[in-house]
Coordinates of C-alpha atoms and ligand atoms in Angstrom, one line a residue:
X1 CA -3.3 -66.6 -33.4
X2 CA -6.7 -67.6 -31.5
X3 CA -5.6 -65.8 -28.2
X4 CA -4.2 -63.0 -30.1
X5 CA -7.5 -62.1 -32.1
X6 CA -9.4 -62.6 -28.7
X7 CA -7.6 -60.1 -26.9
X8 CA -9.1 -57.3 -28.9
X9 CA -12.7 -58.5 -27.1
X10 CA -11.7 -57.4 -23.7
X11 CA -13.5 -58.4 -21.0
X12 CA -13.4 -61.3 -18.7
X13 CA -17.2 -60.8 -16.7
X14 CA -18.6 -64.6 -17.2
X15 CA -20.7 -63.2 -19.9
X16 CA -18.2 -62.2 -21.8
X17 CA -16.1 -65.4 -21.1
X18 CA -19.3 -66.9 -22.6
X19 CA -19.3 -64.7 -25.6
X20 CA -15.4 -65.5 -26.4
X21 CA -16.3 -68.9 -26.4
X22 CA -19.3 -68.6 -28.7
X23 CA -16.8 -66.6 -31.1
X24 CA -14.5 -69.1 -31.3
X25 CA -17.0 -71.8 -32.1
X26 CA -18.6 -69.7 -34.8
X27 CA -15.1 -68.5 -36.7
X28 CA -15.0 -72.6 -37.3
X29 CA -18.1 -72.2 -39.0
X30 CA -19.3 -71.4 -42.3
X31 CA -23.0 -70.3 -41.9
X32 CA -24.2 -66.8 -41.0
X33 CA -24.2 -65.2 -38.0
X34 CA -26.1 -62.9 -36.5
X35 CA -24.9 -60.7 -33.7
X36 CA -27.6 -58.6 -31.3
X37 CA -26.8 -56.0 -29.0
X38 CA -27.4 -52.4 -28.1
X39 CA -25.5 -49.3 -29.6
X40 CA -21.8 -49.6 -28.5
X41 CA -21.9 -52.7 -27.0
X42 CA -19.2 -54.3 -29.2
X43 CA -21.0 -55.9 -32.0
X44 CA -18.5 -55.0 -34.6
X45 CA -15.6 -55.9 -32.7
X46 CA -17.0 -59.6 -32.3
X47 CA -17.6 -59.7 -35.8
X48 CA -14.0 -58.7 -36.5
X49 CA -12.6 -61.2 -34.3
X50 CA -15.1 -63.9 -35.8
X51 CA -13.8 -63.4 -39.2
X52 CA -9.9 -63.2 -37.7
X53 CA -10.6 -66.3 -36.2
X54 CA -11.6 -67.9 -39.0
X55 CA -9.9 -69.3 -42.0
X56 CA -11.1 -66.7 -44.1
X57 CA -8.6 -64.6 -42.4
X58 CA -6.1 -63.5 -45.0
X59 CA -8.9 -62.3 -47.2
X60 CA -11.1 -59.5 -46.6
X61 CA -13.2 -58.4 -44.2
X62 CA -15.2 -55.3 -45.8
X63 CA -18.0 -53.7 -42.8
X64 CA -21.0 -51.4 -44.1
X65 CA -23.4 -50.1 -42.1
X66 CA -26.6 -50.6 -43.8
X67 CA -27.9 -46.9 -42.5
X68 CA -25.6 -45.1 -43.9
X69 CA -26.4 -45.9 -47.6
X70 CA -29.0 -43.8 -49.0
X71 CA -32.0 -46.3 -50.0
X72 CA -31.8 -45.9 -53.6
X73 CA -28.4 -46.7 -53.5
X74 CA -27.8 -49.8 -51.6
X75 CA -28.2 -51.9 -54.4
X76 CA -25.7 -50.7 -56.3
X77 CA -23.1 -50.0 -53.3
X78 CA -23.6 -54.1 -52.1
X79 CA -23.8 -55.8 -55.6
X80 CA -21.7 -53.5 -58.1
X81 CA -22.8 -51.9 -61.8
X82 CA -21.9 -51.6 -65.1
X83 CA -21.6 -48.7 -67.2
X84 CA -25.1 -47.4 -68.2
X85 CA -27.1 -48.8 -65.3
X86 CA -27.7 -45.6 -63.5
X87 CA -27.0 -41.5 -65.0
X88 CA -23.3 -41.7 -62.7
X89 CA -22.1 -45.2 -64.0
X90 CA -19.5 -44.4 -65.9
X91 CA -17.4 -46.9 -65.3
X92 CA -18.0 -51.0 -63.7
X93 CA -17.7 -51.3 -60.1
X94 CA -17.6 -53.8 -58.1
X95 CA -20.1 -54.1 -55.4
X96 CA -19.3 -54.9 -51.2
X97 CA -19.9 -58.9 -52.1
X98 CA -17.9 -59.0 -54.7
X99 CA -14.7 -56.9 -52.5
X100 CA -15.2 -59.5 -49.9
X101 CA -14.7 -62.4 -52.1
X102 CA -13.3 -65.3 -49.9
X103 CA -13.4 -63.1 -46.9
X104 CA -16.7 -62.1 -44.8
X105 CA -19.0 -58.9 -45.5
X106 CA -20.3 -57.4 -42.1
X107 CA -23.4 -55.9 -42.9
X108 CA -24.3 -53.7 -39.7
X109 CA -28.0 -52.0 -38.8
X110 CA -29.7 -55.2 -41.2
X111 CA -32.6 -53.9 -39.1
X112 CA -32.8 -50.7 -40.8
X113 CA -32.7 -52.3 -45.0
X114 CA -35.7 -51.7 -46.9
X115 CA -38.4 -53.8 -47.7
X116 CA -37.8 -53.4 -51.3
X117 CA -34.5 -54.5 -51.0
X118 CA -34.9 -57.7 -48.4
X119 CA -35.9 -60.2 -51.6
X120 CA -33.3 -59.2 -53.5
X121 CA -30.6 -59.9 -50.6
X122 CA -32.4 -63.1 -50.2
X123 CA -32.1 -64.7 -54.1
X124 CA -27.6 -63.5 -53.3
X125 CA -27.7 -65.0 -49.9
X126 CA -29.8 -68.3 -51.5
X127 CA -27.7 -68.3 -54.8
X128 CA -24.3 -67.1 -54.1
X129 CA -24.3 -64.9 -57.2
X130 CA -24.4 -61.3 -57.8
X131 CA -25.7 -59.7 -60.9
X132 CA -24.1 -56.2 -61.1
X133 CA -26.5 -53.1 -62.2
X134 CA -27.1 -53.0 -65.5
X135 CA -25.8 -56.7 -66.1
X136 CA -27.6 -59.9 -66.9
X137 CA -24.4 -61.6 -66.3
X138 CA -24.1 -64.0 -62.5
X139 CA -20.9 -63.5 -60.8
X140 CA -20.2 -66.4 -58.0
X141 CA -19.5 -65.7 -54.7
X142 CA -17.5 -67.3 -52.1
X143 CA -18.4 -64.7 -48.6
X144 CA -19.3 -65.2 -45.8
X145 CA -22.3 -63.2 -44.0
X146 CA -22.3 -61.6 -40.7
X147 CA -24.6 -59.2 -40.1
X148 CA -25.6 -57.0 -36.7
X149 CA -28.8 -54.7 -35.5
X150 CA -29.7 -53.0 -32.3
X151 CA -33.4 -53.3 -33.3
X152 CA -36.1 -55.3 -32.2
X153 CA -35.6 -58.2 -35.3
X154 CA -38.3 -60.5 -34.1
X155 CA -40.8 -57.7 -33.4
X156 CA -39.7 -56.3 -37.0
X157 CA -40.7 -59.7 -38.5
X158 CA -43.9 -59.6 -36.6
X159 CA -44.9 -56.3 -37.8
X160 CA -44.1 -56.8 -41.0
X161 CA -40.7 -54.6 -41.8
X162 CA -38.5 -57.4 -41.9
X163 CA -38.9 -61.0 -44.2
X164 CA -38.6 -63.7 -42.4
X165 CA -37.4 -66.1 -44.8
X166 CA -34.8 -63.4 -44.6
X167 CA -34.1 -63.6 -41.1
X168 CA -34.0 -67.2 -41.2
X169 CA -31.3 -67.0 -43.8
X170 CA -29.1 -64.6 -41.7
X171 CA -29.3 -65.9 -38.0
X172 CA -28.4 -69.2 -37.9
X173 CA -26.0 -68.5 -35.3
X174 CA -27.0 -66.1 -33.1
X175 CA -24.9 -63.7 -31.2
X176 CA -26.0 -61.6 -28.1
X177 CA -23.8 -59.2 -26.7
X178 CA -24.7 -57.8 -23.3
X179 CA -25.0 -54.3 -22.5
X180 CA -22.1 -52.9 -20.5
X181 CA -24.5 -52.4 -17.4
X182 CA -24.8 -55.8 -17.3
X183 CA -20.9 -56.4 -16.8
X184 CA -19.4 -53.6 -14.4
X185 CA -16.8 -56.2 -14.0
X186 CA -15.4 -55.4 -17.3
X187 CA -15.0 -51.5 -16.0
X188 CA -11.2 -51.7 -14.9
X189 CA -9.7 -53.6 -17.7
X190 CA -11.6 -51.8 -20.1
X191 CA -10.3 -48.6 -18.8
X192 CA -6.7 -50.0 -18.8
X193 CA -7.0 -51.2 -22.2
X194 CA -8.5 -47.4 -23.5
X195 CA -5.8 -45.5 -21.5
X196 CA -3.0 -48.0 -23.6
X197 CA -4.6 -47.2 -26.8
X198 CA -5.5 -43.4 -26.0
X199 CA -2.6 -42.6 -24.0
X200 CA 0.0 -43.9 -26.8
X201 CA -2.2 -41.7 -29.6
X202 CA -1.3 -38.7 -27.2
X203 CA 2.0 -39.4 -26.3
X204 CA 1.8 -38.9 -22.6
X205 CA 1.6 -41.1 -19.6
X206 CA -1.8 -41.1 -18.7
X207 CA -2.9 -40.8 -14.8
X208 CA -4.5 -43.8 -13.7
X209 CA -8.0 -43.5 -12.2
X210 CA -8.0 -44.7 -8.2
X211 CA -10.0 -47.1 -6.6
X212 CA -12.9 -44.4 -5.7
X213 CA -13.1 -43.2 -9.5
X214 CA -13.8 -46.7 -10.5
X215 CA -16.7 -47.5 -8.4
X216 CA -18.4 -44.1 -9.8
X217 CA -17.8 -45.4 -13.1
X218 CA -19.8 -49.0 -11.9
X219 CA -22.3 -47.1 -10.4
X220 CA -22.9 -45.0 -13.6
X221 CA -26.1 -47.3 -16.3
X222 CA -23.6 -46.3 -19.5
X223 CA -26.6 -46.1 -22.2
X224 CA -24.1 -46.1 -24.8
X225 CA -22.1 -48.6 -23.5
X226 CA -18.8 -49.6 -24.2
X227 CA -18.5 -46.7 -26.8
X228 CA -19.4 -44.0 -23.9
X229 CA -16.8 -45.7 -21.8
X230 CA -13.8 -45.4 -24.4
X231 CA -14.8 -41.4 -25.5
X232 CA -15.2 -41.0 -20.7
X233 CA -11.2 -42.0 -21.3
X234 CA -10.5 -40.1 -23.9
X235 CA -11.6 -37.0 -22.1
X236 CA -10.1 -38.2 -18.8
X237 CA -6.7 -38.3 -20.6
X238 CA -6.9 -34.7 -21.4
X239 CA -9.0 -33.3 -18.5
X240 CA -8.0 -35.6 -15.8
X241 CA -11.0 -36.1 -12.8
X242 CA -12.8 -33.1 -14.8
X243 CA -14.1 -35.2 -16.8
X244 CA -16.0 -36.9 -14.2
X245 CA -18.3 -34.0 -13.7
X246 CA -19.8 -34.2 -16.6
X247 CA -20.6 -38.1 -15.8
X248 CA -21.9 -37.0 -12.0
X249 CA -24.6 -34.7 -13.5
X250 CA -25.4 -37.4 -16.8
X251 CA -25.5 -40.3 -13.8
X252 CA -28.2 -38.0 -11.6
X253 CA -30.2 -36.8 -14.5
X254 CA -29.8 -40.2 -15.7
X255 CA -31.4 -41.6 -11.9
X256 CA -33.8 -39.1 -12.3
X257 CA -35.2 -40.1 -15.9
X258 CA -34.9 -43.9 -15.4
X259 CA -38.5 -44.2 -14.2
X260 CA -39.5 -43.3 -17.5
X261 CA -36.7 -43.8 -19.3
X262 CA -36.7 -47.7 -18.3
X263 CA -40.2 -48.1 -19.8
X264 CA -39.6 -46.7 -22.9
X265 CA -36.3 -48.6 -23.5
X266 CA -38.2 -51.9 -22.6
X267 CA -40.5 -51.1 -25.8
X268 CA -40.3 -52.0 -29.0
X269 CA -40.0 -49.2 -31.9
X270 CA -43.9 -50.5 -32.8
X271 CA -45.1 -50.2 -29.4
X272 CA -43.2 -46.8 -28.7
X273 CA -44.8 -45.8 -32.2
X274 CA -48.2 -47.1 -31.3
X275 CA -48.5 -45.3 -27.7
X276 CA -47.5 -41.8 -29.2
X277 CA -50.3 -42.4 -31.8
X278 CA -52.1 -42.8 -28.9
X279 CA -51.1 -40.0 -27.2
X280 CA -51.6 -37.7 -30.1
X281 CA -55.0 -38.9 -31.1
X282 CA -56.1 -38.4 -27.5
X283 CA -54.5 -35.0 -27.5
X284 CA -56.4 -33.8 -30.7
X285 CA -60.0 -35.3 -29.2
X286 CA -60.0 -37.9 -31.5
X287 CA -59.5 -35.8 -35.2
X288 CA -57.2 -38.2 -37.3
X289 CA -56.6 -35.3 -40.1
X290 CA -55.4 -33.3 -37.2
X291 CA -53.4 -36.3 -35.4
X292 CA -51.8 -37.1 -38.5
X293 CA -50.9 -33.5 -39.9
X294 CA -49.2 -33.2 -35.9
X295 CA -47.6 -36.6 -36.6
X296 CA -46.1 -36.0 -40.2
X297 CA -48.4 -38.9 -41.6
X298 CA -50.2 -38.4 -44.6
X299 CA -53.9 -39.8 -43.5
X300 CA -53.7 -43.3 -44.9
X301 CA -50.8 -44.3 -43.1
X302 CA -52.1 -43.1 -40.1
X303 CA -55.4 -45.0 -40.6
X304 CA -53.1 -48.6 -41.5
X305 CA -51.1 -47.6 -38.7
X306 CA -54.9 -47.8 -36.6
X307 CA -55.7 -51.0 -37.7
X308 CA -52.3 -52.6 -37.7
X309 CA -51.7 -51.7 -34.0
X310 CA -55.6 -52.2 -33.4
X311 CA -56.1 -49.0 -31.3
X312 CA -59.4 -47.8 -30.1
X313 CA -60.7 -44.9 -30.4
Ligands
ADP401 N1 -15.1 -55.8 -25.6 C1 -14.5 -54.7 -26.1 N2 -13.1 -54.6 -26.0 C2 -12.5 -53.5 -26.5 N3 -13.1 -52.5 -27.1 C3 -14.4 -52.5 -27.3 C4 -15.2 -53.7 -26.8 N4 -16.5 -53.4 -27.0 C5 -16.5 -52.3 -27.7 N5 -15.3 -51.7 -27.8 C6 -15.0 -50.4 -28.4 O1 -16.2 -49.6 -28.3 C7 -16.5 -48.9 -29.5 C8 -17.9 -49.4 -30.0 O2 -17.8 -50.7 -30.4 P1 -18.6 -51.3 -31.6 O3 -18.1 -52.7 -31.9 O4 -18.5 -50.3 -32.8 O5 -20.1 -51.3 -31.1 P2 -21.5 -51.6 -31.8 O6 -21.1 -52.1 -33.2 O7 -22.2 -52.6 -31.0 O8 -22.2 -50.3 -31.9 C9 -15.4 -49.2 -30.5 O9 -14.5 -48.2 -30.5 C10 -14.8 -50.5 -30.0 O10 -13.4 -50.6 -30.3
MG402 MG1 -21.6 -50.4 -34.7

């Protein structure tokens, strides 16, 4: 069962030997976990083996990316309504908790909820009860969290976008999941493993990359990571070594933009935001209506967004 669920995690770089062994300890485990890691580095196939690792296995495991629900909505689409509760209830529905009773609820981009929202996730997460839309009454429930984000958390927290109390509530365990740059070891059996799963889909026996096209695929930084790998497969199943041209000019534009590229991926969203403020105010000689009409701020914000990130004029 345990190796079984594991062997959907490929990889066997030490850090992802580490990783396997941090899954298994969490599935034992009850409390929340957080997984980091950039776009397409595998977060939501940790949290998938975490839950079928766990004894929570044979009920549900229901995923939602948090971006992908429209901000008014995300109420009702995680904790359910009745009848009544909004002009389109017309009949109850059950919310995300309440479809993952006894199971676990993967709630991915937790970066990206609102504000507005964060205290309300925090009495569920504190209570273990869900009041439906539009109902008064408490329904118990028996799920357990696992949520995942790309973004910044801590600098989040810091600049005031995320609770902490919140934060504190969903990361006791903490899961990092390394970028694939940081495990070109991983390269071959990934590629093995995508041209099984591709190459059945198709129906054909797929040629195997040599030697040579392997070490262009270590050389290559993969800024979408494992995804970009599996979709370089895909197209190398159909095209054959065509679809390494594409990746030769990507890897040289890619050398040629990492200068600047590198600094603005070591930022924070805040500190990216803050420098372009910068840039723009300095651009339009100092004239905040003018910087912030170029900005698509209305003038207040762009005067809080002065003082919060204490730039000078
Ligand atoms: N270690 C891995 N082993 C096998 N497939 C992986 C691995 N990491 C990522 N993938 C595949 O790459 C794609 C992106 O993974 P995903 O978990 O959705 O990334 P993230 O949630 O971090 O954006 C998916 O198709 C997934 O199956
Ligand atoms: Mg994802």
């Amino acid at each position: 069962m345990s190796v079984d669920a594991l062997s959907q995690v490929v990889g066997n770089s030490p850090r992802m030997r580490e990783l396997k062994q941090q899954i298994l300890q969490v599935s034992q485990a009850e409390f929340p976990v957080m997984i980091l890691g950039e776009s397409g580095a595998g977060k939501e196939v940790v949290a998938r083996a975490i839950h079928t690792l766990s004894a929570r296995r044979d009920h549900p495991f229901v995923g939602q990316s948090c971006l992908a629900i429209p901000e008014a909505l995300i109420e009702s689409e995680l904790f359910g309504y009745e009848p009544g509760a909004f002009t389109d209830a017309r009949e109850s529905h059950p919310g995300l908790f309440e479809q993952a009773e006894g199971g676990t609820i993967f709630l991915d981009e937790i970066g990206d909820i609102p504000l507005s929202f964060q205290k309300r996730l925090l009495r569920v997460l504190q209570e273990r009860e869900v009041r439906r839309l539009g109902s008064t009454e408490a329904i118990a429930i028996n799920v357990r969290v696992v949520t995942a984000t790309n973004a910044p958390i801590e600098q989040l927290v810091k600049a005031g976008d995320f609770r902490s109390d919140l934060l504190y509530r969903l990361n006791t365990f903490e899961i990092r999941v390394p970028p694939l740059r940081q495990r070109i070891e991983d390269i071959p059996l990934l590629v093995e493993a995508f041209l099984r799963k591709h190459g059945a889909r198709y129906g054909i026996e797929p040629e195997q990359p040599g030697p040579e096209v392997i070490e262009q695929l270590k050389s290559y930084p993969w800024p979408g990571n494992v995804r970009e790998l599996e979709n370089f497969v895909v197209r190398w199943i159909s095209l054959g070594r065509e679809a390494l041209n594409a990746l030769d000019k990507r890897v040289a534009l890619s050398f040629e933009q990492q200068d600047t590229n590198r600094r603005w991926l070591s930022m924070t969203m805040s500190e990216i935001e803050a420098e372009v403020i910068k840039m723009v105010l300095h651009d339009c000689g100092g004239n905040k209506t003018l910087a912030a009409k170029r900005l698509g701020l209305a003038r207040k914000s762009l005067y809080n967004k002065i003082e919060r990130y204490r730039i000078e004029l």
